[in-house]
Amino acid sequence: MKKNDKFSIYYFLTIFFLILFLDSLFFPGRNGSQVLTYDRFIQKVDSGQVSRVLIEPQKIIGELKSSEKDTTHNIETNAPSAPWRIKLKEIEDQIARQFTVTRLPEVKDDELLKRLLKNDVKIVGKYQDNALRNFFLNWVLPIIFFIALWGFFYKKLGEGNPMLSIGKNKAKIIAEKPENPVKFDDVAGIDEAVEEVKELVDFLKNPKKYTRLGGKLPKGVLLVGPPGTGKTLLAKAVAGEADVPFFSLSGSDFVEMFVGVGAARVRDLFSEAKKNAPCIIFIDEIDAIGKSRANTAVYGGYDERENTLNQLLVEMDGFDASIGVIIMGATNRPEVLDPALLRPGRFDRQVLVDKPDLKGREAIFRVHTRKLKLGDDVDLKRLAAQTPGFAGAEIANVCNEAAILAVRKNHDKVMMSDFEEAIERVIAGLEKKNKIINEKERKIVAYHESGHAIVGYFTDGADEVQKVSIVPRGIGALGYTLQMPLEDRYLMSKEELLGKIKGLLGGRAAEELIFGEISTGASNDLEKVSQLVKNMIVVYGMSEKFPNISLVNQSSPGFLGNPQGIERRSEYFEQIIDQEMAEIINSCYKDAKQLLSDKKELLEKMAKILLKKEVIERKEIEEILGKK
Ligand code: ADP
Ligand code: ZN
């Protein structure tokens, strides 16, 4: 992009100076000449000082007789001058004698003519001949302009379009293989994700080994998580550990270009990667190309993205995984991805890269302070506690900022106070983006989550409580449930469904019980509850008022959770459905609240621990809550 800008500026500057130059070449005497008022001009004519004039429609250009020029300056004649110097002198002289006068329309030409003739002034021409100038302006200039424009676009188009191979390889896809590759040691706080990608390393090192035993090789791995949690870092670490090249492109690189270029780039990328196998292809922001085709109603860009996406699908299907190319995609919005991308043989494996918890943050602090000289008072545990909601990138930022502050303050080591100030700065920056929750909100979240956990724990059929966490999540949980296999739900009893609903309502119930008010934090839960209850009635036929009637229209696509697939009969029916939904939800909510007020002590206990530790694992949950 930069190069092209320069290119065009270069062209337009050239044209600009060309005009200036030609203009003064063809029409000399305009620059540097003095401007006379009309009366002074007449005066000079009458006193015979004017030697000749050129009369133009708007003005008169004239020249004084040479004797009339101020002669006091012409005394440097002692040295013999070179001929070109004399010539130059003459030209300078001539310019100095020139003048222009604005013509007055009231003054008749013949009147002026008479006066000029009387005073023996040579009249060069009555009207200026504009032919040459017009020719230049109307023909030469536009041609130059279009050539420049053409050159500009040609270069730009040529960037990725194989049809115009001139200047093509400027944006060539080049693999990264740094001298100090990223290793798993550099990735902290996302241990589960690291664990999941570890086998890829083995595979890249020895792809043949896997295929020989008939194993199926992974082709695409989708890293899902909020920005800055280390998705790129993790992909690089896989490449670094396996010692293979790393090709990386961002999804937005594909789509912002000309039609057809995105698809061509995908082709280039894959052919380049195949040549360099084993290797990793990393596509950041894959949602930019992989957005669901069903959801894109916007015209323009649509076709282009679809082309690109199709090309990507074709390429992913079209190569044999045993050559050892792994495609890693990253996104923070998995829910918008086109389902075609997630099918077997494509990005069929998903790895969650979530924000780190307390321990994770401490580990990330450790990684990023490895190269810093730390003061004795620096306590990484405390730093981790002071940075709830921070992702790896923000922690890296804090460490960097702290080091800069320390230098600025002439500390010879980075002190705790430097870190604390750095944290404040980063938080100030983040608060604008609404990412960090304040203390009160944290408390509400802690009780809310404890509510879910306790109701879930003591209610039969509710989801098993694996882990309670108040680490702010960047990913809407909803996007995940939708991708769960549907079979699971068909096997649920009514009892279990009700238990699940109670568990979901436990969050809001706890808020109401403790704070006497409810917050918006439960909206996600409520959405799921409504969906479940509706499905109970219209999909699973669990209604009490008209049991065993399914309203699903199987011929419609996406029947689960999609109202389009649900056949509604009459308004009467709909009223009953709504009414029954409300009844079920109400009674579940009452149960959840009752249970929580019976176990209020446990709720308090758990919330306090949660506030301190942010994450409670299953084993601890059992310790806190006791036997069921
Ligand atoms: P993402 O791709 O998820 O947006 P990046 O991988 O680009 O995030 O992270 C940006 C930087 O933040 C990394 O280069 C690294 O310095 C730091 N970082 C992020 N996550 C981690 C982590 N889990 N461990 C160590 N450093 C991290
Ligand atoms: Zn909740």
XYZ file of C-alpha atoms and ligand atoms in Angstrom:
656
model
C 0.000 0.000 0.000
C 2.751 2.406 0.996
C 4.616 1.834 -2.198
C 1.601 2.623 -4.293
C 1.017 5.873 -2.499
C 4.528 6.931 -3.248
C 4.046 5.872 -6.800
C 1.059 8.112 -7.335
C 2.576 11.051 -5.526
C 5.563 10.719 -7.772
C 3.367 10.883 -10.840
C 1.355 13.847 -9.774
C 4.374 15.806 -8.674
C 5.944 15.217 -12.057
C 2.880 16.475 -13.833
C 2.639 19.474 -11.605
C 6.196 20.560 -12.268
C 5.829 19.792 -15.931
C 2.952 22.231 -16.147
C 4.900 24.891 -14.311
C 7.897 24.378 -16.503
C 6.088 24.333 -19.838
C 3.954 27.229 -18.834
C 6.942 29.444 -18.184
C 8.664 28.150 -21.286
C 5.859 29.071 -23.617
C 4.719 32.178 -21.879
C 7.723 33.902 -20.456
C 7.688 37.200 -18.738
C 4.992 36.481 -16.316
C 7.064 35.423 -13.446
C 9.233 38.091 -11.954
C 7.717 40.970 -13.842
C 6.405 43.953 -12.046
C 2.745 44.866 -11.926
C 1.799 48.363 -12.970
C -1.383 50.257 -12.309
C -3.228 51.410 -15.383
C -2.457 55.083 -14.886
C 1.243 54.401 -14.360
C 1.161 52.363 -17.563
C -0.396 55.242 -19.511
C 2.135 57.577 -17.968
C 4.994 55.352 -19.107
C 3.521 55.060 -22.585
C 3.093 58.793 -22.863
C 6.635 59.448 -21.694
C 7.940 57.001 -24.279
C 9.482 54.505 -21.883
C 7.618 51.479 -23.245
C 9.216 49.577 -26.086
C 6.592 46.923 -26.845
C 3.391 45.383 -25.554
C 1.450 42.173 -25.915
C -2.277 42.625 -25.496
C -4.163 39.726 -24.001
C -7.874 39.536 -23.315
C -7.443 40.274 -19.629
C -4.123 41.985 -19.394
C -1.307 43.667 -21.175
C 2.240 42.426 -20.933
C 4.855 44.975 -21.766
C 8.537 45.688 -21.796
C 10.308 48.887 -20.947
C 13.045 50.289 -23.130
C 16.413 49.074 -21.909
C 17.728 52.563 -21.203
C 14.904 53.064 -18.802
C 16.102 50.275 -16.548
C 17.826 51.268 -13.403
C 21.481 51.344 -14.504
C 23.038 51.739 -11.089
C 23.312 47.980 -10.742
C 25.268 47.424 -13.881
C 28.702 48.278 -12.612
C 30.290 44.889 -12.243
C 31.752 44.943 -15.729
C 35.435 44.820 -14.903
C 35.814 41.054 -15.240
C 35.501 39.406 -18.631
C 32.316 37.356 -18.559
C 31.701 34.024 -20.145
C 29.320 34.152 -23.103
C 26.628 32.170 -21.266
C 26.950 34.624 -18.410
C 26.299 37.504 -20.758
C 23.330 35.704 -22.212
C 22.001 35.072 -18.744
C 22.511 38.702 -17.896
C 20.477 39.666 -20.923
C 17.638 37.393 -19.936
C 17.681 38.685 -16.393
C 17.662 42.157 -17.769
C 14.754 41.461 -19.980
C 12.753 39.959 -17.167
C 13.464 42.968 -15.014
C 12.106 45.226 -17.700
C 8.864 43.345 -18.087
C 5.616 44.405 -16.524
C 1.954 43.477 -16.567
C -1.100 45.671 -16.414
C -4.668 44.593 -15.870
C -6.831 45.738 -18.748
C -9.784 47.962 -18.062
C -12.818 46.903 -20.042
C -14.126 50.504 -20.156
C -11.120 51.677 -22.131
C -11.733 51.184 -25.833
C -9.069 49.339 -27.773
C -8.740 51.916 -30.510
C -8.221 54.661 -27.967
C -5.357 52.716 -26.428
C -4.082 51.701 -29.828
C -3.878 55.302 -30.957
C -1.988 56.222 -27.851
C 0.449 53.321 -28.266
C 1.053 54.063 -31.925
C 1.577 57.717 -31.204
C 4.322 56.848 -28.738
C 6.000 54.430 -31.068
C 5.291 51.300 -28.996
C 5.553 48.022 -30.838
C 2.394 45.997 -30.555
C 3.283 42.345 -30.628
C -0.178 40.921 -30.864
C -3.638 41.966 -30.119
C -4.826 38.649 -28.792
C -2.801 35.872 -27.417
C -2.608 32.750 -29.470
C -3.706 29.995 -27.134
C -3.330 27.112 -29.545
C -0.207 25.695 -28.031
C -1.416 26.084 -24.521
C -4.777 24.620 -25.358
C -3.170 21.717 -27.082
C -1.110 21.052 -24.026
C -3.951 21.385 -21.551
C -6.571 19.548 -23.545
C -4.517 16.769 -25.027
C -1.096 16.226 -23.599
C -2.011 16.658 -19.972
C -4.982 14.264 -19.929
C -2.939 11.653 -21.723
C -0.163 11.914 -19.193
C -2.749 11.819 -16.457
C -4.370 8.653 -17.725
C -1.083 6.952 -18.239
C -0.240 7.741 -14.654
C -3.582 6.496 -13.432
C -3.337 3.358 -15.468
C 0.129 2.633 -14.162
C -1.088 3.145 -10.639
C -3.931 0.675 -10.885
C -1.976 -1.778 -12.909
C 0.552 -1.995 -10.175
C -2.092 -2.306 -7.545
C -3.987 -5.017 -9.350
C -0.863 -6.899 -10.120
C -0.271 -7.385 -6.423
C -2.114 -10.645 -6.084
C -3.752 -11.332 -9.357
C -2.158 -14.109 -11.312
C -3.660 -12.689 -14.506
C -1.418 -9.682 -14.229
C 1.776 -11.152 -13.111
C 3.737 -7.921 -13.274
C 4.712 -6.898 -9.782
C 2.887 -9.890 -8.473
C 5.254 -11.326 -6.023
C 5.476 -8.214 -3.971
C 3.053 -9.638 -1.426
C 4.512 -13.066 -1.628
C 3.601 -15.354 1.176
C 6.692 -16.042 3.157
C 7.083 -18.512 5.948
C 8.346 -17.438 9.288
C 11.122 -19.398 10.877
C 12.778 -17.237 13.480
C 16.115 -17.954 15.060
C 14.653 -18.034 18.520
C 11.409 -19.841 17.947
C 8.578 -19.618 20.431
C 8.394 -22.664 22.655
C 5.691 -24.008 24.896
C 7.653 -22.586 27.804
C 6.778 -19.128 26.555
C 3.089 -19.881 26.699
C 1.659 -19.769 30.172
C -1.686 -19.819 31.891
C -3.473 -21.743 29.175
C -2.238 -25.188 30.078
C -5.279 -27.045 28.848
C -4.970 -25.517 25.412
C -1.272 -26.330 25.313
C -2.038 -29.885 26.314
C -4.474 -30.194 23.427
C -2.079 -28.997 20.759
C 0.917 -30.942 22.015
C 0.238 -33.960 19.894
C 0.307 -31.783 16.793
C 4.001 -31.308 17.360
C 4.585 -35.007 17.293
C 2.516 -35.301 14.201
C 4.386 -32.560 12.380
C 7.673 -34.135 13.258
C 6.676 -37.453 11.892
C 3.487 -37.460 9.853
C 4.172 -40.834 8.267
C 4.216 -42.595 11.600
C 0.630 -41.679 12.199
C -0.736 -42.716 8.860
C 1.044 -46.025 8.926
C -1.026 -47.172 11.856
C -4.170 -46.017 10.120
C -4.693 -43.084 12.435
C -6.590 -40.095 11.232
C -4.637 -36.931 11.088
C -5.881 -33.576 12.133
C -6.081 -31.025 9.354
C -7.581 -27.999 10.936
C -7.502 -26.805 14.502
C -9.574 -23.839 15.512
C -8.269 -21.788 18.407
C -11.179 -20.039 20.031
C -10.791 -17.307 22.574
C -10.888 -13.595 23.344
C -8.227 -11.297 21.882
C -4.798 -11.322 23.441
C -5.059 -14.682 25.136
C -2.183 -16.134 23.169
C -3.746 -17.870 20.189
C -1.108 -16.645 17.764
C 1.531 -17.366 20.341
C 0.296 -20.916 20.783
C 0.274 -21.589 17.049
C 3.795 -20.213 16.783
C 4.860 -22.386 19.676
C 3.597 -25.481 17.887
C 5.665 -24.490 14.860
C 8.632 -23.697 17.080
C 8.499 -26.974 18.961
C 8.131 -28.980 15.782
C 10.765 -26.862 14.057
C 8.639 -26.265 10.980
C 7.872 -23.117 8.960
C 4.964 -20.951 10.027
C 2.787 -19.321 7.386
C 0.518 -16.693 8.744
C -2.158 -14.515 7.257
C -5.066 -12.662 8.698
C -8.595 -13.254 7.488
C -9.028 -9.580 6.825
C -6.033 -9.682 4.471
C -8.072 -11.826 2.177
C -11.190 -9.815 1.904
C -10.179 -6.204 1.614
C -8.741 -6.586 -1.830
C -10.051 -6.770 -5.329
C -12.465 -9.368 -6.542
C -10.867 -12.712 -7.056
C -7.749 -11.813 -5.182
C -8.839 -13.442 -1.939
C -9.350 -16.779 -3.592
C -6.065 -16.447 -5.456
C -4.273 -15.738 -2.219
C -5.729 -18.812 -0.609
C -4.466 -20.844 -3.544
C -1.030 -19.256 -3.311
C -0.909 -19.831 0.401
C -1.668 -23.505 0.113
C 0.623 -24.170 -2.807
C 3.428 -22.416 -0.985
C 2.694 -24.374 2.179
C 2.595 -27.699 0.375
C 6.016 -26.988 -1.045
C 7.280 -26.363 2.467
C 5.573 -29.231 4.243
C 5.609 -30.118 7.019
C 4.479 -26.718 8.155
C 1.738 -24.741 9.826
C -0.685 -22.382 8.196
C -2.112 -19.904 10.649
C -5.153 -17.864 9.689
C -5.949 -15.197 12.231
C -9.436 -13.674 12.442
C -10.788 -16.476 10.373
C -14.308 -15.177 10.943
C -13.540 -12.436 8.440
C -13.670 -15.010 5.648
C -15.539 -17.770 7.352
C -18.635 -15.841 8.333
C -21.717 -17.902 7.874
C -23.045 -17.508 4.377
C -26.572 -17.645 5.696
C -26.054 -14.588 7.850
C -24.484 -12.283 5.340
C -27.296 -10.301 3.896
C -25.110 -7.346 3.034
C -24.512 -7.037 -0.617
C -21.082 -6.394 -2.042
C -18.108 -8.058 -0.424
C -20.435 -10.986 -0.052
C -19.494 -12.660 -3.288
C -15.880 -11.986 -2.693
C -15.931 -13.488 0.745
C -17.874 -16.461 -0.450
C -15.346 -17.023 -3.200
C -12.560 -16.883 -0.698
C -14.324 -19.166 1.725
C -15.116 -21.668 -1.001
C -11.534 -21.659 -2.116
C -10.427 -22.285 1.444
C -12.805 -25.224 1.738
C -11.648 -26.628 -1.564
C -8.010 -26.357 -0.558
C -8.608 -27.888 2.842
C -10.427 -30.825 1.330
C -7.980 -31.139 -1.490
C -4.774 -32.030 0.231
C -3.621 -35.183 1.813
C -2.997 -34.648 5.490
C -0.134 -37.102 5.512
C 2.170 -34.529 3.954
C 2.041 -32.765 7.285
C 0.329 -29.443 6.824
C -1.778 -28.278 9.738
C -4.083 -25.346 9.409
C -4.685 -23.409 12.573
C -7.386 -20.800 12.625
C -8.075 -18.274 15.341
C -11.289 -16.525 16.163
C -13.068 -14.915 19.035
C -16.462 -15.387 17.449
C -16.885 -19.074 16.714
C -20.641 -18.699 16.604
C -20.584 -16.705 13.376
C -18.487 -19.241 11.486
C -19.986 -21.050 8.572
C -20.828 -24.592 9.665
C -19.125 -25.869 6.526
C -15.807 -24.819 8.040
C -16.369 -26.966 11.106
C -17.142 -30.187 9.298
C -14.949 -33.261 9.575
C -11.763 -32.895 7.587
C -11.761 -29.149 8.111
C -11.632 -27.316 11.419
C -13.101 -30.265 13.203
C -11.049 -29.742 16.301
C -11.607 -26.768 18.543
C -9.335 -25.625 21.298
C -10.525 -23.095 23.824
C -7.950 -20.463 24.682
C -9.609 -18.610 27.488
C -8.510 -15.800 29.739
C -6.161 -17.015 32.445
C -7.197 -17.493 36.048
C -5.231 -16.333 39.059
C -2.609 -19.054 38.808
C -2.404 -18.646 35.080
C -1.788 -14.940 35.365
C 0.973 -15.562 37.844
C 2.572 -17.940 35.378
C 2.286 -15.411 32.570
C 3.843 -12.765 34.807
C 6.678 -15.189 35.402
C 7.224 -15.672 31.665
C 7.270 -11.990 30.916
C 9.497 -11.016 33.833
C 12.111 -13.615 32.950
C 14.217 -11.058 31.210
C 13.635 -8.227 33.682
C 15.752 -7.400 36.677
C 13.266 -7.597 39.473
C 13.413 -5.863 42.814
C 13.168 -7.981 45.947
C 9.741 -6.697 46.770
C 8.136 -7.910 43.557
C 5.453 -10.448 44.367
C 4.059 -12.075 41.246
C 1.224 -13.689 43.170
C 0.021 -10.321 44.326
C 0.344 -8.905 40.831
C -1.805 -11.719 39.519
C -4.401 -10.962 42.173
C -4.458 -7.348 41.120
C -5.172 -8.114 37.495
C -8.473 -9.973 37.273
C -9.743 -10.182 33.730
C -6.373 -9.521 32.133
C -5.406 -11.605 29.152
C -1.824 -12.575 28.362
C -1.336 -9.643 26.038
C -2.298 -7.201 28.762
C 0.036 -8.817 31.241
C 2.855 -8.616 28.708
C 1.923 -4.992 28.339
C 2.081 -4.416 32.115
C 5.552 -5.945 32.336
C 6.807 -3.860 29.469
C 5.276 -0.708 30.864
C 6.728 -1.424 34.320
C 10.204 -1.783 32.873
C 9.852 1.532 31.070
C 8.615 3.245 34.222
C 11.526 1.843 36.185
C 14.004 3.242 33.707
C 12.278 6.587 33.731
C 12.513 6.710 37.517
C 16.134 5.647 37.539
C 15.447 2.506 39.515
C 18.168 -0.031 38.965
C 15.612 -2.822 39.240
C 11.950 -3.036 38.358
C 10.131 -2.515 41.639
C 6.694 -3.552 42.811
C 5.605 0.070 42.681
C 6.516 0.199 38.989
C 4.327 -2.795 38.342
C 1.474 -1.335 40.314
C 1.611 1.890 38.414
C 1.781 -0.010 35.142
C -1.292 -2.019 36.100
C -3.170 1.173 36.819
C -2.259 2.527 33.430
C -3.278 -0.592 31.590
C -6.547 -0.752 33.506
C -7.260 2.862 32.644
C -6.787 1.962 29.014
C -8.933 -1.119 29.300
C -11.749 0.465 31.230
C -12.548 2.483 28.191
C -13.075 -0.730 26.371
C -15.305 -1.989 29.175
C -13.390 -5.135 29.736
C -12.543 -4.992 33.390
C -15.179 -5.470 36.020
C -15.147 -3.488 39.222
C -15.184 -4.831 42.761
C -18.941 -4.669 43.225
C -19.583 -6.443 39.965
C -17.092 -9.101 40.913
C -19.001 -9.711 44.108
C -22.270 -10.051 42.265
C -20.690 -12.437 39.797
C -19.233 -14.504 42.639
C -22.626 -14.972 44.272
C -24.268 -15.548 40.940
C -21.854 -18.303 39.990
C -22.004 -19.848 43.451
C -25.762 -19.899 43.053
C -25.458 -21.909 39.861
C -22.997 -24.261 41.484
C -24.992 -24.915 44.634
C -28.322 -25.420 42.929
C -26.637 -27.624 40.374
C -24.895 -29.627 43.044
C -27.947 -30.357 45.133
C -30.468 -30.870 42.344
C -30.867 -34.188 40.641
C -30.542 -34.013 36.927
C -28.791 -30.670 36.854
C -25.464 -30.373 35.078
C -22.545 -31.777 36.968
C -20.568 -28.944 38.425
C -17.040 -29.256 37.176
C -15.606 -25.907 37.873
C -16.793 -22.566 39.096
C -15.038 -19.506 37.870
C -15.447 -15.779 38.015
C -12.714 -15.100 35.490
C -14.442 -12.804 33.042
C -15.118 -14.660 29.882
C -14.717 -13.126 26.524
C -16.689 -15.765 24.751
C -20.425 -16.008 24.954
C -21.163 -19.421 26.359
C -24.197 -19.564 24.149
C -22.102 -20.007 21.066
C -20.812 -23.168 22.574
C -24.011 -24.847 23.619
C -25.328 -24.450 20.143
C -22.484 -26.506 18.820
C -23.085 -29.350 21.185
C -24.364 -32.554 19.652
C -28.106 -32.682 19.736
C -28.219 -36.345 20.679
C -27.307 -35.470 24.220
C -30.518 -33.631 24.699
C -32.783 -36.292 23.377
C -31.686 -38.595 26.110
C -32.728 -36.307 28.918
C -35.649 -37.065 31.144
C -38.095 -34.402 32.104
C -36.672 -34.501 35.591
C -33.219 -33.805 34.264
C -34.407 -30.970 32.120
C -36.095 -29.364 35.085
C -32.921 -29.800 37.111
C -30.930 -28.121 34.403
C -33.353 -25.238 34.308
C -33.139 -24.807 38.066
C -29.366 -24.765 37.872
C -29.478 -22.067 35.248
C -31.870 -20.011 37.331
C -29.713 -20.458 40.432
C -27.508 -17.538 39.443
C -30.234 -14.980 39.413
C -31.887 -16.502 42.469
C -28.669 -16.069 44.443
C -28.413 -12.441 43.383
C -31.917 -11.758 44.537
C -31.423 -13.582 47.793
C -28.223 -11.782 48.738
C -28.532 -8.341 47.196
C -32.298 -8.076 47.027
C -32.043 -7.043 43.436
C -31.327 -8.692 40.140
C -28.863 -7.747 37.431
C -28.536 -8.079 33.710
C -25.806 -10.666 34.188
C -28.300 -13.471 33.944
C -29.595 -12.690 30.484
C -27.554 -15.446 28.946
C -28.904 -17.953 31.435
C -32.450 -16.822 30.865
C -32.085 -17.190 27.157
C -31.015 -20.766 27.614
C -33.800 -21.408 30.075
C -36.423 -20.140 27.658
C -35.009 -22.273 24.932
C -35.010 -25.363 27.084
C -38.514 -24.829 28.353
C -39.825 -24.160 24.900
C -38.190 -27.289 23.606
C -39.677 -29.252 26.478
C -43.106 -28.231 25.383
C -42.988 -28.050 21.632
C -40.196 -30.475 20.756
C -40.234 -33.141 23.416
C -43.953 -33.189 24.028
C -43.571 -32.745 27.776
C -46.425 -30.335 28.199
C -48.868 -31.094 30.965
C -51.730 -29.437 29.191
C -51.366 -31.280 25.913
C -48.817 -34.017 26.516
C -47.062 -35.977 23.809
C -47.719 -33.567 21.004
C -44.723 -32.497 19.042
C -44.914 -29.307 17.094
C -41.730 -29.848 15.220
C -41.902 -29.696 11.493
C -39.041 -31.956 10.558
C -38.982 -30.864 6.968
C -37.909 -27.379 8.001
C -34.212 -26.894 8.484
C -32.654 -26.302 11.860
C -35.672 -27.250 13.886
C -34.030 -27.061 17.251
C -34.085 -23.591 18.613
C -35.260 -22.246 15.346
C -38.824 -20.982 15.420
C -39.054 -21.439 11.688
C -38.930 -25.144 12.181
C -41.683 -25.129 14.715
C -45.155 -25.474 13.521
C -47.550 -23.356 15.445
C -51.159 -24.264 15.235
C -53.383 -21.551 16.564
C -53.308 -18.504 18.733
C -54.976 -20.498 21.455
C -52.161 -23.000 21.345
C -49.556 -20.311 21.465
C -51.151 -18.755 24.502
C -51.092 -22.043 26.273
C -47.470 -22.586 25.375
C -46.464 -19.175 26.683
C -48.475 -19.689 29.826
C -47.039 -23.088 30.501
C -43.520 -21.831 29.869
C -44.016 -19.123 32.453
C -45.382 -21.610 34.948
C -42.500 -24.009 34.580
C -39.941 -21.237 34.867
C -41.640 -19.739 37.896
C -41.805 -22.955 39.792
C -38.193 -23.806 38.977
C -37.087 -20.369 40.100
C -38.959 -20.768 43.377
C -37.324 -24.137 43.978
C -33.885 -22.727 43.249
C -34.378 -19.794 45.571
C -35.733 -21.998 48.332
C -32.776 -24.309 48.072
C -30.361 -21.396 48.210
C -31.956 -19.831 51.248
C -31.750 -23.208 52.981
C -28.049 -23.317 52.151
C -27.300 -19.652 52.560
C -24.246 -20.309 54.695
C -22.730 -22.461 52.011
C -23.518 -19.796 49.453
C -21.687 -17.151 51.472
C -18.770 -19.461 52.069
C -18.398 -20.402 48.450
C -18.718 -16.852 47.151
C -16.014 -15.662 49.525
C -13.640 -18.391 48.448
C -14.442 -17.667 44.846
C -13.683 -13.983 45.291
C -10.316 -14.910 46.659
C -9.357 -17.705 44.304
C -11.433 -16.931 41.197
C -11.601 -20.580 40.256
C -12.769 -23.559 42.267
C -12.227 -27.004 40.886
C -14.533 -29.923 41.335
C -12.679 -31.542 44.193
C -12.780 -28.395 46.232
C -16.428 -27.904 45.477
C -17.113 -31.215 47.128
C -15.031 -30.190 50.100
C -16.899 -26.943 50.496
C -20.389 -28.244 49.927
C -20.053 -31.633 51.591
C -21.915 -34.766 50.659
C -25.018 -34.414 48.574
P -4.186 -13.533 20.253
O -3.619 -14.143 19.023
O -4.952 -14.492 21.092
O -4.947 -12.267 20.046
P -1.433 -13.109 20.809
O -0.919 -14.502 20.743
O -1.222 -12.254 19.637
O -2.965 -13.111 21.196
O -0.816 -12.429 22.102
C -0.116 -11.223 22.051
C 1.053 -11.235 22.999
O 0.616 -11.319 24.347
C 1.970 -12.416 22.805
O 2.930 -12.167 21.847
C 2.568 -12.602 24.184
O 3.656 -11.740 24.388
C 1.458 -12.167 25.097
N 0.679 -13.324 25.551
C -0.613 -13.562 25.256
N -1.032 -14.694 25.840
C 0.011 -15.203 26.476
C 0.205 -16.375 27.278
N -0.782 -17.249 27.496
N 1.427 -16.595 27.803
C 2.422 -15.725 27.591
N 2.317 -14.604 26.861
C 1.125 -14.326 26.318
Zn -25.333 -17.313 35.113
